[in-house]
mmCIF file of C-alpha atoms in Angstrom:
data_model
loop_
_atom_site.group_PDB
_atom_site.id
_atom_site.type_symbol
_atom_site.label_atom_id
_atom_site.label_comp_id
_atom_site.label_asym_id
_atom_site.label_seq_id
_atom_site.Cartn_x
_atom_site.Cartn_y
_atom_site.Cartn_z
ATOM 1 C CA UNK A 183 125.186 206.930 -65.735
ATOM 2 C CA UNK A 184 127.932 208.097 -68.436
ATOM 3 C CA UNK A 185 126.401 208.474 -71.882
ATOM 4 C CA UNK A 186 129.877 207.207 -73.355
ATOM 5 C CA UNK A 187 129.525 203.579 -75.082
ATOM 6 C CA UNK A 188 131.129 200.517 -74.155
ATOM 7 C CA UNK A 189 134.594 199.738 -75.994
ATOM 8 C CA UNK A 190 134.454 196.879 -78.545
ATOM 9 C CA UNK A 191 135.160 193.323 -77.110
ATOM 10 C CA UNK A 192 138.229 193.224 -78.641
ATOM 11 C CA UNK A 193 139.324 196.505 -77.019
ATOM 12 C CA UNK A 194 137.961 195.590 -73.608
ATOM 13 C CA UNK A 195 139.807 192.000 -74.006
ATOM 14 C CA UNK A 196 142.960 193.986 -74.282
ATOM 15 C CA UNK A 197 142.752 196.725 -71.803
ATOM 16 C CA UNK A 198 141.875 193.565 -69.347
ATOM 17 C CA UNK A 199 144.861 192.000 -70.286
ATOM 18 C CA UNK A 200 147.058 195.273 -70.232
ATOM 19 C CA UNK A 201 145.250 195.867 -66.680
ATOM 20 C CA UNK A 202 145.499 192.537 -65.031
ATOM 21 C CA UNK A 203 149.269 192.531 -65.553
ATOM 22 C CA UNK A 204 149.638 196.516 -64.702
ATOM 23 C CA UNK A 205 147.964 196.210 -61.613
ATOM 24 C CA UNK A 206 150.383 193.411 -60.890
ATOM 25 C CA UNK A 207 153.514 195.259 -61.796
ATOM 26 C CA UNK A 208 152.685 199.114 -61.294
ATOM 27 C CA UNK A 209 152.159 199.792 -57.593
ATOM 28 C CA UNK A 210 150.443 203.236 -58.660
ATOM 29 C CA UNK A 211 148.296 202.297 -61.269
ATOM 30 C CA UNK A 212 147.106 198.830 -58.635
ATOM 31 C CA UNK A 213 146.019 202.031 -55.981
ATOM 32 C CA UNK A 214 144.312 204.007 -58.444
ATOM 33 C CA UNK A 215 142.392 201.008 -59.382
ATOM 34 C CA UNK A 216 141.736 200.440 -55.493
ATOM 35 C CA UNK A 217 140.686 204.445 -55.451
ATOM 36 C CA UNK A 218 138.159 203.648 -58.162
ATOM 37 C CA UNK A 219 136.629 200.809 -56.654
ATOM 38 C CA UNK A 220 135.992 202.556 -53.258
ATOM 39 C CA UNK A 221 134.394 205.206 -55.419
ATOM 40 C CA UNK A 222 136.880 207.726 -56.023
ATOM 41 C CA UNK A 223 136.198 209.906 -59.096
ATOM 42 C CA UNK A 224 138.339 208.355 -62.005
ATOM 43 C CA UNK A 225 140.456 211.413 -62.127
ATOM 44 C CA UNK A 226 141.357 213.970 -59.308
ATOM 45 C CA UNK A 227 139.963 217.484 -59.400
ATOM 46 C CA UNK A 228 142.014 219.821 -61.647
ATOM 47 C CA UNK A 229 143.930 222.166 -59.092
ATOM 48 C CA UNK A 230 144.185 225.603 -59.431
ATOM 49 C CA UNK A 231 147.055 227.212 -60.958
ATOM 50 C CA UNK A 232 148.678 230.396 -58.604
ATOM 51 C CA UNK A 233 148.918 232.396 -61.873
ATOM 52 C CA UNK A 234 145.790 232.946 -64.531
ATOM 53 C CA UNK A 235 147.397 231.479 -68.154
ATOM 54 C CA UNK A 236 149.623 235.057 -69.621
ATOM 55 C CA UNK A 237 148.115 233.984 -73.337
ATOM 56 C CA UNK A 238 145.957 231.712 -74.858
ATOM 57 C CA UNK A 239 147.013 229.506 -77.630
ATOM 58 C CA UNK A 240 144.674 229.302 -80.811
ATOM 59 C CA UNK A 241 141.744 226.746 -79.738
ATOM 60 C CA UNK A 242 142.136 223.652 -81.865
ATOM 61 C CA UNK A 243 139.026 222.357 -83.872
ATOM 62 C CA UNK A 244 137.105 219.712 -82.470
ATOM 63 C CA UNK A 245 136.849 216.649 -83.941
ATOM 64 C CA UNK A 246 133.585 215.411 -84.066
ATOM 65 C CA UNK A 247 132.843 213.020 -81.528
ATOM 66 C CA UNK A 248 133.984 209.368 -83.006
ATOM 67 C CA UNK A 249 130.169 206.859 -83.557
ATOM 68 C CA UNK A 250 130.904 203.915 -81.208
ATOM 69 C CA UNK A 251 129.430 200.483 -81.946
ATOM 70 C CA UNK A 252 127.588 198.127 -79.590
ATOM 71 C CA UNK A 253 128.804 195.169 -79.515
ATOM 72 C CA UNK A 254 126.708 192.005 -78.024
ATOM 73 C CA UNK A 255 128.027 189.945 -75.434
ATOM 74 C CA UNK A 256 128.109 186.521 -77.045
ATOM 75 C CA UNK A 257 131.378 186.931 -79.295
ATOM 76 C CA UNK A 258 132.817 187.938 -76.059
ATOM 77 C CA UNK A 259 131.062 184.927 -74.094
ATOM 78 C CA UNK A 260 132.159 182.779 -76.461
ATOM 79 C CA UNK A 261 136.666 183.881 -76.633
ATOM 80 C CA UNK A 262 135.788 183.593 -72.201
ATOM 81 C CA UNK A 263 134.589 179.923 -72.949
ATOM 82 C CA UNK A 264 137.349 179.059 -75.368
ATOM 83 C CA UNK A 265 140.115 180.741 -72.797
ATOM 84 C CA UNK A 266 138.388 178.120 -70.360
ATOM 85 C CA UNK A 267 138.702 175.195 -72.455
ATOM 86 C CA UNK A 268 142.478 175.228 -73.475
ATOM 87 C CA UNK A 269 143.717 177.297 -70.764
ATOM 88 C CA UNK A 270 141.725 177.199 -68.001
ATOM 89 C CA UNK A 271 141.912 180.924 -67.916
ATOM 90 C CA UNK A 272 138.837 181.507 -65.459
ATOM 91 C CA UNK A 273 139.498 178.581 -63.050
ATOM 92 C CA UNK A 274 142.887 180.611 -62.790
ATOM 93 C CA UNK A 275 141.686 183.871 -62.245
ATOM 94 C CA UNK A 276 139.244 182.763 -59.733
ATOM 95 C CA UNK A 277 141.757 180.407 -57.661
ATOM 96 C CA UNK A 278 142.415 182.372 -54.468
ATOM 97 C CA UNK A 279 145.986 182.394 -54.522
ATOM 98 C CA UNK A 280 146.894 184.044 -51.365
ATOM 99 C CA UNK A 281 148.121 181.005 -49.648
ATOM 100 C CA UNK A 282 149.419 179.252 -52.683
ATOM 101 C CA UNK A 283 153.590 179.336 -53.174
ATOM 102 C CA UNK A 284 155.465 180.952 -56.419
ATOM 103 C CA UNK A 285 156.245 177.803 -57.350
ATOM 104 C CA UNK A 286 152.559 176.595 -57.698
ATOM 105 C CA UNK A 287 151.256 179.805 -59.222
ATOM 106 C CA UNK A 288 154.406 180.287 -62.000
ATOM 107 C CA UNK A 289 153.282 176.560 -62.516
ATOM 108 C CA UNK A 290 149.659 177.084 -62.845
ATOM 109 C CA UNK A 291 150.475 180.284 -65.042
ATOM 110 C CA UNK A 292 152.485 178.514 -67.231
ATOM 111 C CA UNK A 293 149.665 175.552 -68.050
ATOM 112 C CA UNK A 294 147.126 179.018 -68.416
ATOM 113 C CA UNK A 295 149.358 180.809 -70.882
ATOM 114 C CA UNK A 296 150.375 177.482 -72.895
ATOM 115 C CA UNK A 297 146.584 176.779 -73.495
ATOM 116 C CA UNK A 298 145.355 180.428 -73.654
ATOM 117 C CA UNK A 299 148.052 181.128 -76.688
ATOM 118 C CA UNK A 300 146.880 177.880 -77.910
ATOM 119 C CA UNK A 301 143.063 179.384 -77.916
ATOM 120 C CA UNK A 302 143.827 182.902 -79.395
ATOM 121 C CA UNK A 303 146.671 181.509 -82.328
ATOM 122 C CA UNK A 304 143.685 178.921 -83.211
ATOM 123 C CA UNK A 305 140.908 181.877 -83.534
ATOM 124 C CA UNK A 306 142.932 185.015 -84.334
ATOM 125 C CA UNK A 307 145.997 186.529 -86.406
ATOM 126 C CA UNK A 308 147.412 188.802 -83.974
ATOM 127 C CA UNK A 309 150.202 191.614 -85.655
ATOM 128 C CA UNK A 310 152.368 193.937 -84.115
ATOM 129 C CA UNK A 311 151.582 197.161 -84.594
ATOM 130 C CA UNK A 312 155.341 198.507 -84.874
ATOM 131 C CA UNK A 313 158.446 196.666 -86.500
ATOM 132 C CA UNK A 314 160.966 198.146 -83.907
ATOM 133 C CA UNK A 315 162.277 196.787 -80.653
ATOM 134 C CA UNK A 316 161.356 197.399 -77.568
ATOM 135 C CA UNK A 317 164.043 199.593 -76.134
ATOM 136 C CA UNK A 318 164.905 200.827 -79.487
ATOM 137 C CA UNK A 319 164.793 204.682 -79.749
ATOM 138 C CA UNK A 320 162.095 205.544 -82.560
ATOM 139 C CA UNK A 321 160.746 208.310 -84.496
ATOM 140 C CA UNK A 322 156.974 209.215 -84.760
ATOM 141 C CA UNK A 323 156.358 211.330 -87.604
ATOM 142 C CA UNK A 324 153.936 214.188 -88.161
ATOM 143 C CA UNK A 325 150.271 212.466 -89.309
ATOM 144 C CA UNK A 326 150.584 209.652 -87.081
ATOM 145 C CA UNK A 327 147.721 207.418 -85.813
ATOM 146 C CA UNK A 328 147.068 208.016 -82.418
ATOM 147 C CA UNK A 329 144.157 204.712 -82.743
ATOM 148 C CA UNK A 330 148.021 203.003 -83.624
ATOM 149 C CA UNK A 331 150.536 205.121 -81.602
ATOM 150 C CA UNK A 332 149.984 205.901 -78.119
ATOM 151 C CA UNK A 333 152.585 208.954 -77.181
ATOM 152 C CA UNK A 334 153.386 208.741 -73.397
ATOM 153 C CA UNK A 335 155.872 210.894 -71.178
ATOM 154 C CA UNK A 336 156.843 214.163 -71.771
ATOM 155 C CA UNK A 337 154.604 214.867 -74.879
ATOM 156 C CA UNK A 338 155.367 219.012 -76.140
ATOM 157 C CA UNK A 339 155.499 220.411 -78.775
ATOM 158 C CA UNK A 340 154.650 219.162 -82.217
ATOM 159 C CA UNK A 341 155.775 216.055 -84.505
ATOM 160 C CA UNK A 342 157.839 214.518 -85.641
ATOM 161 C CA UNK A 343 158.886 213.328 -82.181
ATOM 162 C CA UNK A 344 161.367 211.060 -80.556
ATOM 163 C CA UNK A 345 161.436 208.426 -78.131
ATOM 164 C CA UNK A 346 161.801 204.906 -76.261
ATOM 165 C CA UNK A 347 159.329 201.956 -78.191
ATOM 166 C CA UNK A 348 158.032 200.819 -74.877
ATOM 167 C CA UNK A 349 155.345 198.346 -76.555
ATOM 168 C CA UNK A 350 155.115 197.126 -79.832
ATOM 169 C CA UNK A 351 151.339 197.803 -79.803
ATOM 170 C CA UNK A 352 148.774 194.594 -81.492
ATOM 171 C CA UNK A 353 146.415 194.564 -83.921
ATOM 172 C CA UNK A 354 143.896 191.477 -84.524
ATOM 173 C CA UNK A 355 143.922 191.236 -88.577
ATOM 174 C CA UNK A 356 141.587 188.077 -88.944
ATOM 175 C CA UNK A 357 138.813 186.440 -86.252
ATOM 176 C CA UNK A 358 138.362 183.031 -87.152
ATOM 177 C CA UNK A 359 135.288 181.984 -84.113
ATOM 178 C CA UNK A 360 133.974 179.126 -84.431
ATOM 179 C CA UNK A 361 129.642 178.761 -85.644
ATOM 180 C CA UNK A 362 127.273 178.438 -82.552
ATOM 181 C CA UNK A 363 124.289 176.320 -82.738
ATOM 182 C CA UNK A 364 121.067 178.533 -81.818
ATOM 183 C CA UNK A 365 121.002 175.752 -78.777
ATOM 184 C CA UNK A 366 124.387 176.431 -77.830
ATOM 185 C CA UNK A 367 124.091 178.967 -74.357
ATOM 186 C CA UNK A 368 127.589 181.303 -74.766
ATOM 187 C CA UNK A 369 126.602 182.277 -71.160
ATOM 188 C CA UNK A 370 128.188 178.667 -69.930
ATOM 189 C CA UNK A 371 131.621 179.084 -69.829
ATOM 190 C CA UNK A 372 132.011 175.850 -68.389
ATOM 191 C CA UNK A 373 129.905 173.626 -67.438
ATOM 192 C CA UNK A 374 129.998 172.336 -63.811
ATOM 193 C CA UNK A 375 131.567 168.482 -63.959
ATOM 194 C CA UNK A 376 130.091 165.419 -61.861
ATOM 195 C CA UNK A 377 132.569 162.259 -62.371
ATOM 196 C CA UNK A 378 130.475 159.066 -61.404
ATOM 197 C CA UNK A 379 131.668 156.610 -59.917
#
């Protein structure tokens, strides 16, 4: 077992987002998530270059390693429930959907993301990280975040550097969850429904 921490909910409620629409849209990425869950190692074994390295760069100083936090489950239990409630984000997601049309699923996704932006604009003020546009050709100067800016492609050399804003990046600036009773069980998402009759 890895001795590396859990991300924060909010974190993990992003990359699952990111994921989930990755794996839909980037055939590689979807088979490297199939590699993993037949048990693949996360990353292939480093191959071995024909030549030895001619010289060695100066070794950089290692940052410490960063103190993650543990988060408990319920605020995360609880975002899950209210996804449920207005969007009906988990009946969605666990809807087999391999004989359903386009039609009925761009219908069905439409009703989820309608209630699920409902849920977060109700709980959360959500920011973009960057002003630009995506598409637009910005610069990222020397001393930049890399917790705010993400570099991807051909990253050499050293700042400032210049490239394609391919995401706007988000940043959750206020969490406004509602107060749960000490009877309230953030384990039930939803609870099963009986209509009598």
């Amino acid at each position: 077992m890895s001795d590396v921490q859990p991300p924060s909910f909010v974190a993990r409620l992003f990359l699952a987002w990111v994921a989930y629409f990755r794996t839909l849209f980037d055939g590689e990425f979807a088979a490297g998530v199939v590699r993993l869950r037949e048990g693949a190692p996360a990353l292939p074994p480093p191959e071995e270059p024909d030549e030895p390295p001619k010289k060695k760069k100066k070794p950089k100083k290692k940052k410490p390693a960063p103190v993650l936090k543990v988060a408990g489950p319920e605020s995360a239990l609880q975002l899950l429930g209210l996804l449920q409630r207005e969007g009906r984000f988990v009946d969605f997601l666990r809807e087999d959907l391999a004989d359903a049309s386009d039609e009925d699923i761009g219908a069905a996704a439409r009703v989820v993301h309608e209630g699920c932006t409902k849920a977060i604009d109700e709980h959360f003020t959500i920011e973009s990280i960057h002003d630009g546009e995506e598409g637009e050709v910005v610069t990222v100067d020397e001393g930049y975040d890399p917790k705010l800016i993400r570099l991807t492609g051909n990253v050499v050399g050293e700042p400032p550097y210049e490239g394609e804003l391919t995401h706007r990046g988000w940043r959750v600036s206020e969490v406004r969850l509602p107060k749960m009773s000490e009877q309230h069980d953030p384990s039930v998402v939803a609870p099963a429904e009986v209509e009598l009759t």
